[in-house]
């Protein structure tokens, strides 16, 4: 049997550190997933800066408008609550780059393995930046051995994540996942399409994640697994999952049971 496991990154392979600033309340938020915040209002988009924020955010004039910065750098929409107005991403005329720098400066105090990421949540119809975000992380200690064991079983391992390419390339280097099998800056439909294409190639597919942006891929997969290791799981992912695991290493036993036929999968291939 050909088995493919597709991992999300943040919260699944990586113990994520995320600093979110609510600009309207001028407060920092803890224990929230950005995709859950996006889901709270139609028209919101999670916009990632695809370039290294230490180069394009950290060094920028703090008084520059974020909307002007976004015109100068490469960006992507990693998650949204449709319908959205893409032009609205550039319409904010008041929010300054310092609001992006502040979360990043907090994370720069920590040693991290993955590098940093910067993002923002925009109300695309109001044309307002509502939240600014900085992310960084370290691998869960069991990840490297888990991926090695999966490979030893003959399982093909993929990483599909909404994080920027540099972040995911670094993660592939740390984990030993072949760079051909990583998908960075992937929104929810791209994750889903990866699962669909793997099924067409004859793979029994297992989607492993913890966020709402993993749900379309979970629905399409032969087996959906939610990991609770990071301690902050999307309700949508929890409700969609066939199996819950509390440590990433448990996926090895899941794959063994799939290969042996003990687990059949609830979704047709």
PDB file of C-alpha atoms in Angstrom:
ATOM      1  CA  UNK A   1       0.000   0.000   0.000  1.00  0.00           C
ATOM      2  CA  UNK A   2       1.248   3.476  -0.908  1.00  0.00           C
ATOM      3  CA  UNK A   3       0.777   5.877   2.008  1.00  0.00           C
ATOM      4  CA  UNK A   4       1.355   9.647   1.991  1.00  0.00           C
ATOM      5  CA  UNK A   5       1.271  11.844   5.078  1.00  0.00           C
ATOM      6  CA  UNK A   6       0.775  15.585   4.608  1.00  0.00           C
ATOM      7  CA  UNK A   7       1.774  17.683   7.604  1.00  0.00           C
ATOM      8  CA  UNK A   8       0.834  21.238   8.378  1.00  0.00           C
ATOM      9  CA  UNK A   9       3.745  23.066  10.003  1.00  0.00           C
ATOM     10  CA  UNK A  10       2.751  25.563  12.698  1.00  0.00           C
ATOM     11  CA  UNK A  11       1.366  23.753  15.720  1.00  0.00           C
ATOM     12  CA  UNK A  12       1.875  20.368  14.066  1.00  0.00           C
ATOM     13  CA  UNK A  13       5.619  20.005  13.467  1.00  0.00           C
ATOM     14  CA  UNK A  14       6.623  23.284  15.057  1.00  0.00           C
ATOM     15  CA  UNK A  15       5.981  24.592  18.537  1.00  0.00           C
ATOM     16  CA  UNK A  16       4.873  27.955  17.347  1.00  0.00           C
ATOM     17  CA  UNK A  17       5.468  31.292  19.014  1.00  0.00           C
ATOM     18  CA  UNK A  18       2.972  33.800  17.726  1.00  0.00           C
ATOM     19  CA  UNK A  19       2.528  37.416  18.767  1.00  0.00           C
ATOM     20  CA  UNK A  20      -0.747  38.977  17.604  1.00  0.00           C
ATOM     21  CA  UNK A  21      -1.613  42.624  18.151  1.00  0.00           C
ATOM     22  CA  UNK A  22      -5.254  43.718  18.064  1.00  0.00           C
ATOM     23  CA  UNK A  23      -4.870  47.228  16.672  1.00  0.00           C
ATOM     24  CA  UNK A  24      -8.349  48.434  17.612  1.00  0.00           C
ATOM     25  CA  UNK A  25      -7.900  47.447  21.252  1.00  0.00           C
ATOM     26  CA  UNK A  26      -4.153  48.178  21.259  1.00  0.00           C
ATOM     27  CA  UNK A  27      -3.613  44.876  23.066  1.00  0.00           C
ATOM     28  CA  UNK A  28      -1.719  41.669  22.442  1.00  0.00           C
ATOM     29  CA  UNK A  29      -3.607  38.393  22.132  1.00  0.00           C
ATOM     30  CA  UNK A  30      -2.475  35.011  23.370  1.00  0.00           C
ATOM     31  CA  UNK A  31      -3.738  31.483  22.686  1.00  0.00           C
ATOM     32  CA  UNK A  32      -5.486  32.299  19.406  1.00  0.00           C
ATOM     33  CA  UNK A  33      -5.066  30.902  15.923  1.00  0.00           C
ATOM     34  CA  UNK A  34      -4.946  33.549  13.232  1.00  0.00           C
ATOM     35  CA  UNK A  35      -7.272  31.544  10.993  1.00  0.00           C
ATOM     36  CA  UNK A  36      -9.892  31.508  13.733  1.00  0.00           C
ATOM     37  CA  UNK A  37      -9.722  35.310  13.931  1.00  0.00           C
ATOM     38  CA  UNK A  38     -10.194  35.493  10.150  1.00  0.00           C
ATOM     39  CA  UNK A  39     -13.247  33.234  10.424  1.00  0.00           C
ATOM     40  CA  UNK A  40     -14.953  35.706  12.752  1.00  0.00           C
ATOM     41  CA  UNK A  41     -15.729  38.224   9.989  1.00  0.00           C
ATOM     42  CA  UNK A  42     -16.575  37.963   6.297  1.00  0.00           C
ATOM     43  CA  UNK A  43     -14.085  39.699   4.048  1.00  0.00           C
ATOM     44  CA  UNK A  44     -11.063  39.194   6.268  1.00  0.00           C
ATOM     45  CA  UNK A  45      -7.802  37.970   4.760  1.00  0.00           C
ATOM     46  CA  UNK A  46      -4.642  36.656   6.387  1.00  0.00           C
ATOM     47  CA  UNK A  47      -1.871  38.308   4.376  1.00  0.00           C
ATOM     48  CA  UNK A  48       1.655  36.968   4.707  1.00  0.00           C
ATOM     49  CA  UNK A  49       4.839  38.787   3.786  1.00  0.00           C
ATOM     50  CA  UNK A  50       6.744  36.241   1.728  1.00  0.00           C
ATOM     51  CA  UNK A  51      10.145  37.832   2.314  1.00  0.00           C
ATOM     52  CA  UNK A  52      12.328  37.645   5.419  1.00  0.00           C
ATOM     53  CA  UNK A  53      10.845  40.198   7.843  1.00  0.00           C
ATOM     54  CA  UNK A  54      14.284  40.872   9.311  1.00  0.00           C
ATOM     55  CA  UNK A  55      15.168  42.326   5.902  1.00  0.00           C
ATOM     56  CA  UNK A  56      11.946  44.019   4.792  1.00  0.00           C
ATOM     57  CA  UNK A  57      10.062  44.866   8.002  1.00  0.00           C
ATOM     58  CA  UNK A  58      12.701  45.269  10.698  1.00  0.00           C
ATOM     59  CA  UNK A  59      14.773  47.811   8.716  1.00  0.00           C
ATOM     60  CA  UNK A  60      11.849  49.827   7.341  1.00  0.00           C
ATOM     61  CA  UNK A  61      10.896  53.336   8.398  1.00  0.00           C
ATOM     62  CA  UNK A  62       8.389  52.770  11.235  1.00  0.00           C
ATOM     63  CA  UNK A  63       6.315  55.738  10.044  1.00  0.00           C
ATOM     64  CA  UNK A  64       5.750  54.274   6.595  1.00  0.00           C
ATOM     65  CA  UNK A  65       2.216  53.091   5.866  1.00  0.00           C
ATOM     66  CA  UNK A  66       1.806  49.311   5.929  1.00  0.00           C
ATOM     67  CA  UNK A  67      -0.253  49.602   2.741  1.00  0.00           C
ATOM     68  CA  UNK A  68       2.758  51.192   1.012  1.00  0.00           C
ATOM     69  CA  UNK A  69       5.088  48.511   2.353  1.00  0.00           C
ATOM     70  CA  UNK A  70       2.791  45.820   0.945  1.00  0.00           C
ATOM     71  CA  UNK A  71       3.186  47.339  -2.519  1.00  0.00           C
ATOM     72  CA  UNK A  72       6.970  47.047  -2.251  1.00  0.00           C
ATOM     73  CA  UNK A  73       7.260  43.441  -1.051  1.00  0.00           C
ATOM     74  CA  UNK A  74       5.976  40.078  -2.183  1.00  0.00           C
ATOM     75  CA  UNK A  75       2.812  39.067  -0.355  1.00  0.00           C
ATOM     76  CA  UNK A  76       0.300  36.251  -0.401  1.00  0.00           C
ATOM     77  CA  UNK A  77      -3.127  35.427   1.012  1.00  0.00           C
ATOM     78  CA  UNK A  78      -2.747  32.241   3.034  1.00  0.00           C
ATOM     79  CA  UNK A  79      -6.322  32.178   4.367  1.00  0.00           C
ATOM     80  CA  UNK A  80      -9.490  34.218   3.936  1.00  0.00           C
ATOM     81  CA  UNK A  81     -13.151  34.427   4.814  1.00  0.00           C
ATOM     82  CA  UNK A  82     -14.745  34.947   1.392  1.00  0.00           C
ATOM     83  CA  UNK A  83     -15.876  36.917  -0.367  1.00  0.00           C
ATOM     84  CA  UNK A  84     -12.932  39.302  -0.130  1.00  0.00           C
ATOM     85  CA  UNK A  85     -11.871  42.423  -2.008  1.00  0.00           C
ATOM     86  CA  UNK A  86      -8.192  41.921  -2.838  1.00  0.00           C
ATOM     87  CA  UNK A  87      -7.699  45.594  -3.645  1.00  0.00           C
ATOM     88  CA  UNK A  88      -8.809  46.407  -0.111  1.00  0.00           C
ATOM     89  CA  UNK A  89      -5.551  44.995   1.205  1.00  0.00           C
ATOM     90  CA  UNK A  90      -3.829  48.171   0.016  1.00  0.00           C
ATOM     91  CA  UNK A  91      -6.457  50.711   1.118  1.00  0.00           C
ATOM     92  CA  UNK A  92      -5.468  51.328   4.751  1.00  0.00           C
ATOM     93  CA  UNK A  93      -4.314  54.948   5.035  1.00  0.00           C
ATOM     94  CA  UNK A  94      -3.467  55.124   8.736  1.00  0.00           C
ATOM     95  CA  UNK A  95      -1.673  52.002  10.007  1.00  0.00           C
ATOM     96  CA  UNK A  96       2.108  52.375  10.191  1.00  0.00           C
ATOM     97  CA  UNK A  97       4.903  49.818   9.805  1.00  0.00           C
ATOM     98  CA  UNK A  98       5.745  50.207  13.491  1.00  0.00           C
ATOM     99  CA  UNK A  99       2.649  48.109  14.203  1.00  0.00           C
ATOM    100  CA  UNK A 100       4.286  45.231  12.297  1.00  0.00           C
ATOM    101  CA  UNK A 101       7.658  45.843  13.914  1.00  0.00           C
ATOM    102  CA  UNK A 102       6.327  45.689  17.461  1.00  0.00           C
ATOM    103  CA  UNK A 103       5.294  41.979  17.439  1.00  0.00           C
ATOM    104  CA  UNK A 104       8.497  41.108  15.569  1.00  0.00           C
ATOM    105  CA  UNK A 105      10.638  42.883  18.171  1.00  0.00           C
ATOM    106  CA  UNK A 106       9.075  40.770  20.905  1.00  0.00           C
ATOM    107  CA  UNK A 107       9.938  37.512  19.128  1.00  0.00           C
ATOM    108  CA  UNK A 108      13.483  38.649  18.318  1.00  0.00           C
ATOM    109  CA  UNK A 109      14.258  38.218  22.016  1.00  0.00           C
ATOM    110  CA  UNK A 110      13.978  34.417  21.649  1.00  0.00           C
ATOM    111  CA  UNK A 111      16.220  31.812  20.066  1.00  0.00           C
ATOM    112  CA  UNK A 112      14.302  30.125  17.269  1.00  0.00           C
ATOM    113  CA  UNK A 113      15.017  27.377  14.737  1.00  0.00           C
ATOM    114  CA  UNK A 114      12.709  28.268  11.886  1.00  0.00           C
ATOM    115  CA  UNK A 115      13.344  31.959  11.347  1.00  0.00           C
ATOM    116  CA  UNK A 116      10.634  34.612  11.546  1.00  0.00           C
ATOM    117  CA  UNK A 117       7.455  35.476   9.711  1.00  0.00           C
ATOM    118  CA  UNK A 118       5.323  38.620   9.519  1.00  0.00           C
ATOM    119  CA  UNK A 119       1.658  38.774   8.589  1.00  0.00           C
ATOM    120  CA  UNK A 120      -1.466  40.841   9.073  1.00  0.00           C
ATOM    121  CA  UNK A 121      -5.211  40.399   9.072  1.00  0.00           C
ATOM    122  CA  UNK A 122      -7.068  42.869   6.893  1.00  0.00           C
ATOM    123  CA  UNK A 123     -10.753  43.689   6.641  1.00  0.00           C
ATOM    124  CA  UNK A 124     -10.637  43.887   2.859  1.00  0.00           C
ATOM    125  CA  UNK A 125     -13.981  45.681   2.521  1.00  0.00           C
ATOM    126  CA  UNK A 126     -13.299  48.341   5.116  1.00  0.00           C
ATOM    127  CA  UNK A 127      -9.710  48.569   3.877  1.00  0.00           C
ATOM    128  CA  UNK A 128      -8.375  48.316   7.435  1.00  0.00           C
ATOM    129  CA  UNK A 129      -5.468  46.426   8.944  1.00  0.00           C
ATOM    130  CA  UNK A 130      -7.012  44.955  12.098  1.00  0.00           C
ATOM    131  CA  UNK A 131      -4.214  42.723  13.438  1.00  0.00           C
ATOM    132  CA  UNK A 132      -0.458  42.496  13.000  1.00  0.00           C
ATOM    133  CA  UNK A 133       1.361  39.218  13.565  1.00  0.00           C
ATOM    134  CA  UNK A 134       4.851  37.850  14.036  1.00  0.00           C
ATOM    135  CA  UNK A 135       5.656  34.140  14.150  1.00  0.00           C
ATOM    136  CA  UNK A 136       8.644  31.943  14.915  1.00  0.00           C
ATOM    137  CA  UNK A 137       9.133  28.469  16.275  1.00  0.00           C
ATOM    138  CA  UNK A 138      11.134  25.411  17.241  1.00  0.00           C
ATOM    139  CA  UNK A 139      10.554  21.811  16.254  1.00  0.00           C
ATOM    140  CA  UNK A 140       8.767  19.565  18.692  1.00  0.00           C
ATOM    141  CA  UNK A 141      11.563  17.326  19.936  1.00  0.00           C
ATOM    142  CA  UNK A 142       9.994  14.143  18.509  1.00  0.00           C
ATOM    143  CA  UNK A 143       9.617  15.436  14.943  1.00  0.00           C
ATOM    144  CA  UNK A 144      12.950  14.397  13.401  1.00  0.00           C
ATOM    145  CA  UNK A 145      12.727  10.826  14.680  1.00  0.00           C
ATOM    146  CA  UNK A 146       9.059  10.604  13.696  1.00  0.00           C
ATOM    147  CA  UNK A 147       9.781  11.577  10.096  1.00  0.00           C
ATOM    148  CA  UNK A 148      12.724   9.168   9.951  1.00  0.00           C
ATOM    149  CA  UNK A 149      10.493   6.329  11.141  1.00  0.00           C
ATOM    150  CA  UNK A 150       7.815   7.219   8.592  1.00  0.00           C
ATOM    151  CA  UNK A 151      10.377   7.112   5.812  1.00  0.00           C
ATOM    152  CA  UNK A 152      11.633   3.750   7.091  1.00  0.00           C
ATOM    153  CA  UNK A 153       8.053   2.465   6.738  1.00  0.00           C
ATOM    154  CA  UNK A 154       8.003   3.627   3.122  1.00  0.00           C
ATOM    155  CA  UNK A 155       5.623   6.493   3.802  1.00  0.00           C
ATOM    156  CA  UNK A 156       5.983   9.556   1.575  1.00  0.00           C
ATOM    157  CA  UNK A 157       6.137  12.684   3.745  1.00  0.00           C
ATOM    158  CA  UNK A 158       4.918  16.121   2.635  1.00  0.00           C
ATOM    159  CA  UNK A 159       4.737  19.507   4.349  1.00  0.00           C
ATOM    160  CA  UNK A 160       1.992  21.890   3.183  1.00  0.00           C
ATOM    161  CA  UNK A 161       1.820  25.196   5.018  1.00  0.00           C
ATOM    162  CA  UNK A 162       0.648  28.758   4.666  1.00  0.00           C
ATOM    163  CA  UNK A 163       3.993  29.988   6.005  1.00  0.00           C
ATOM    164  CA  UNK A 164       6.470  31.762   3.759  1.00  0.00           C
ATOM    165  CA  UNK A 165       8.848  29.752   1.579  1.00  0.00           C
ATOM    166  CA  UNK A 166      12.012  30.551   3.556  1.00  0.00           C
ATOM    167  CA  UNK A 167      10.339  29.360   6.752  1.00  0.00           C
ATOM    168  CA  UNK A 168       9.245  26.046   5.179  1.00  0.00           C
ATOM    169  CA  UNK A 169      12.557  25.443   3.390  1.00  0.00           C
ATOM    170  CA  UNK A 170      14.296  25.791   6.736  1.00  0.00           C
ATOM    171  CA  UNK A 171      11.789  23.357   8.236  1.00  0.00           C
ATOM    172  CA  UNK A 172      12.528  20.845   5.465  1.00  0.00           C
ATOM    173  CA  UNK A 173      16.253  21.137   6.205  1.00  0.00           C
ATOM    174  CA  UNK A 174      15.672  20.555   9.906  1.00  0.00           C
ATOM    175  CA  UNK A 175      13.389  17.555   9.427  1.00  0.00           C
ATOM    176  CA  UNK A 176      14.967  15.867   6.406  1.00  0.00           C
ATOM    177  CA  UNK A 177      11.848  16.188   4.265  1.00  0.00           C
ATOM    178  CA  UNK A 178      12.721  16.316   0.570  1.00  0.00           C
ATOM    179  CA  UNK A 179      12.390  19.870  -0.710  1.00  0.00           C
ATOM    180  CA  UNK A 180      10.402  18.485  -3.678  1.00  0.00           C
ATOM    181  CA  UNK A 181       7.688  17.521  -1.199  1.00  0.00           C
ATOM    182  CA  UNK A 182       7.125  20.876   0.478  1.00  0.00           C
ATOM    183  CA  UNK A 183       4.387  23.338  -0.384  1.00  0.00           C
ATOM    184  CA  UNK A 184       4.900  26.788   1.116  1.00  0.00           C
ATOM    185  CA  UNK A 185       2.481  29.733   1.124  1.00  0.00           C
ATOM    186  CA  UNK A 186      -0.306  27.216   0.602  1.00  0.00           C
ATOM    187  CA  UNK A 187      -3.868  28.348   1.215  1.00  0.00           C
ATOM    188  CA  UNK A 188      -6.580  25.879   2.139  1.00  0.00           C
ATOM    189  CA  UNK A 189      -7.527  24.983  -1.450  1.00  0.00           C
ATOM    190  CA  UNK A 190      -3.916  24.168  -2.362  1.00  0.00           C
ATOM    191  CA  UNK A 191      -3.640  21.794   0.591  1.00  0.00           C
ATOM    192  CA  UNK A 192      -6.883  20.161  -0.486  1.00  0.00           C
ATOM    193  CA  UNK A 193      -5.691  19.858  -4.088  1.00  0.00           C
ATOM    194  CA  UNK A 194      -2.450  18.204  -2.948  1.00  0.00           C
ATOM    195  CA  UNK A 195      -4.493  15.518  -1.189  1.00  0.00           C
ATOM    196  CA  UNK A 196      -6.725  15.052  -4.240  1.00  0.00           C
ATOM    197  CA  UNK A 197      -3.727  14.657  -6.553  1.00  0.00           C
ATOM    198  CA  UNK A 198      -2.015  12.169  -4.228  1.00  0.00           C
ATOM    199  CA  UNK A 199      -5.193  10.092  -4.156  1.00  0.00           C
ATOM    200  CA  UNK A 200      -5.246  10.112  -7.957  1.00  0.00           C
ATOM    201  CA  UNK A 201      -1.700   8.732  -7.847  1.00  0.00           C
ATOM    202  CA  UNK A 202      -2.951   5.832  -5.743  1.00  0.00           C
ATOM    203  CA  UNK A 203      -1.863   6.954  -2.291  1.00  0.00           C
ATOM    204  CA  UNK A 204      -3.778   6.394   0.913  1.00  0.00           C
ATOM    205  CA  UNK A 205      -3.655   9.963   2.209  1.00  0.00           C
ATOM    206  CA  UNK A 206      -3.388  11.137   5.806  1.00  0.00           C
ATOM    207  CA  UNK A 207      -3.736  14.847   6.550  1.00  0.00           C
ATOM    208  CA  UNK A 208      -2.245  15.966   9.867  1.00  0.00           C
ATOM    209  CA  UNK A 209      -2.979  19.457  11.154  1.00  0.00           C
ATOM    210  CA  UNK A 210      -4.609  21.585  13.805  1.00  0.00           C
ATOM    211  CA  UNK A 211      -6.040  24.625  12.023  1.00  0.00           C
ATOM    212  CA  UNK A 212      -9.172  25.637  10.149  1.00  0.00           C
ATOM    213  CA  UNK A 213      -7.040  26.034   7.009  1.00  0.00           C
ATOM    214  CA  UNK A 214      -6.291  22.287   7.176  1.00  0.00           C
ATOM    215  CA  UNK A 215      -9.967  21.308   7.152  1.00  0.00           C
ATOM    216  CA  UNK A 216     -10.558  21.152   3.352  1.00  0.00           C
ATOM    217  CA  UNK A 217      -7.568  18.798   3.047  1.00  0.00           C
ATOM    218  CA  UNK A 218      -8.797  16.799   6.037  1.00  0.00           C
ATOM    219  CA  UNK A 219     -12.192  16.363   4.406  1.00  0.00           C
ATOM    220  CA  UNK A 220     -10.621  15.080   1.169  1.00  0.00           C
ATOM    221  CA  UNK A 221      -8.073  12.810   2.858  1.00  0.00           C
ATOM    222  CA  UNK A 222      -8.615   9.121   3.498  1.00  0.00           C
ATOM    223  CA  UNK A 223      -7.814   9.780   7.145  1.00  0.00           C
ATOM    224  CA  UNK A 224      -7.830  13.088   9.020  1.00  0.00           C
ATOM    225  CA  UNK A 225      -5.636  13.452  12.090  1.00  0.00           C
ATOM    226  CA  UNK A 226      -5.641  16.424  14.459  1.00  0.00           C
ATOM    227  CA  UNK A 227      -2.683  16.952  16.750  1.00  0.00           C
ATOM    228  CA  UNK A 228      -3.264  18.480  20.173  1.00  0.00           C
ATOM    229  CA  UNK A 229       0.409  18.870  21.043  1.00  0.00           C
ATOM    230  CA  UNK A 230       0.548  22.628  20.628  1.00  0.00           C
ATOM    231  CA  UNK A 231      -2.425  23.090  22.973  1.00  0.00           C
ATOM    232  CA  UNK A 232      -4.385  25.484  20.742  1.00  0.00           C
ATOM    233  CA  UNK A 233      -6.530  23.668  18.196  1.00  0.00           C
ATOM    234  CA  UNK A 234      -9.168  24.968  15.810  1.00  0.00           C
ATOM    235  CA  UNK A 235     -12.674  23.755  16.654  1.00  0.00           C
ATOM    236  CA  UNK A 236     -13.268  23.048  12.953  1.00  0.00           C
ATOM    237  CA  UNK A 237     -10.203  20.808  12.767  1.00  0.00           C
ATOM    238  CA  UNK A 238     -11.183  19.028  15.963  1.00  0.00           C
ATOM    239  CA  UNK A 239     -14.677  18.316  14.646  1.00  0.00           C
ATOM    240  CA  UNK A 240     -13.404  17.120  11.257  1.00  0.00           C
ATOM    241  CA  UNK A 241     -10.679  14.753  12.494  1.00  0.00           C
ATOM    242  CA  UNK A 242     -11.081  10.979  12.535  1.00  0.00           C
ATOM    243  CA  UNK A 243      -8.222  10.552  14.999  1.00  0.00           C
ATOM    244  CA  UNK A 244      -6.803  12.793  17.718  1.00  0.00           C
ATOM    245  CA  UNK A 245      -3.156  12.500  18.759  1.00  0.00           C
ATOM    246  CA  UNK A 246      -1.413  14.185  21.657  1.00  0.00           C
ATOM    247  CA  UNK A 247       2.156  13.804  20.411  1.00  0.00           C
ATOM    248  CA  UNK A 248       3.388  13.882  16.832  1.00  0.00           C
ATOM    249  CA  UNK A 249       5.195  10.541  17.266  1.00  0.00           C
ATOM    250  CA  UNK A 250       1.788   8.805  17.502  1.00  0.00           C
ATOM    251  CA  UNK A 251       1.395   9.216  13.741  1.00  0.00           C
ATOM    252  CA  UNK A 252       3.897   6.376  13.262  1.00  0.00           C
ATOM    253  CA  UNK A 253       1.542   3.884  14.918  1.00  0.00           C
ATOM    254  CA  UNK A 254      -1.359   5.282  12.885  1.00  0.00           C
ATOM    255  CA  UNK A 255       0.571   4.619   9.679  1.00  0.00           C
ATOM    256  CA  UNK A 256       1.520   1.111  10.808  1.00  0.00           C
ATOM    257  CA  UNK A 257      -2.160   0.337  11.380  1.00  0.00           C
ATOM    258  CA  UNK A 258      -3.060   1.741   7.968  1.00  0.00           C
ATOM    259  CA  UNK A 259      -0.396  -0.381   6.283  1.00  0.00           C
ATOM    260  CA  UNK A 260      -1.502  -3.508   8.159  1.00  0.00           C
ATOM    261  CA  UNK A 261      -5.151  -2.877   7.283  1.00  0.00           C
ATOM    262  CA  UNK A 262      -6.230  -2.312  10.884  1.00  0.00           C
ATOM    263  CA  UNK A 263      -7.284   1.218   9.951  1.00  0.00           C
ATOM    264  CA  UNK A 264      -9.227   1.409   6.690  1.00  0.00           C
ATOM    265  CA  UNK A 265     -10.014   5.092   6.541  1.00  0.00           C
ATOM    266  CA  UNK A 266     -13.514   6.534   6.503  1.00  0.00           C
ATOM    267  CA  UNK A 267     -13.164   8.362   3.201  1.00  0.00           C
ATOM    268  CA  UNK A 268     -13.277   6.691  -0.171  1.00  0.00           C
ATOM    269  CA  UNK A 269     -10.077   6.841  -2.193  1.00  0.00           C
TER     270      UNK A 269
END
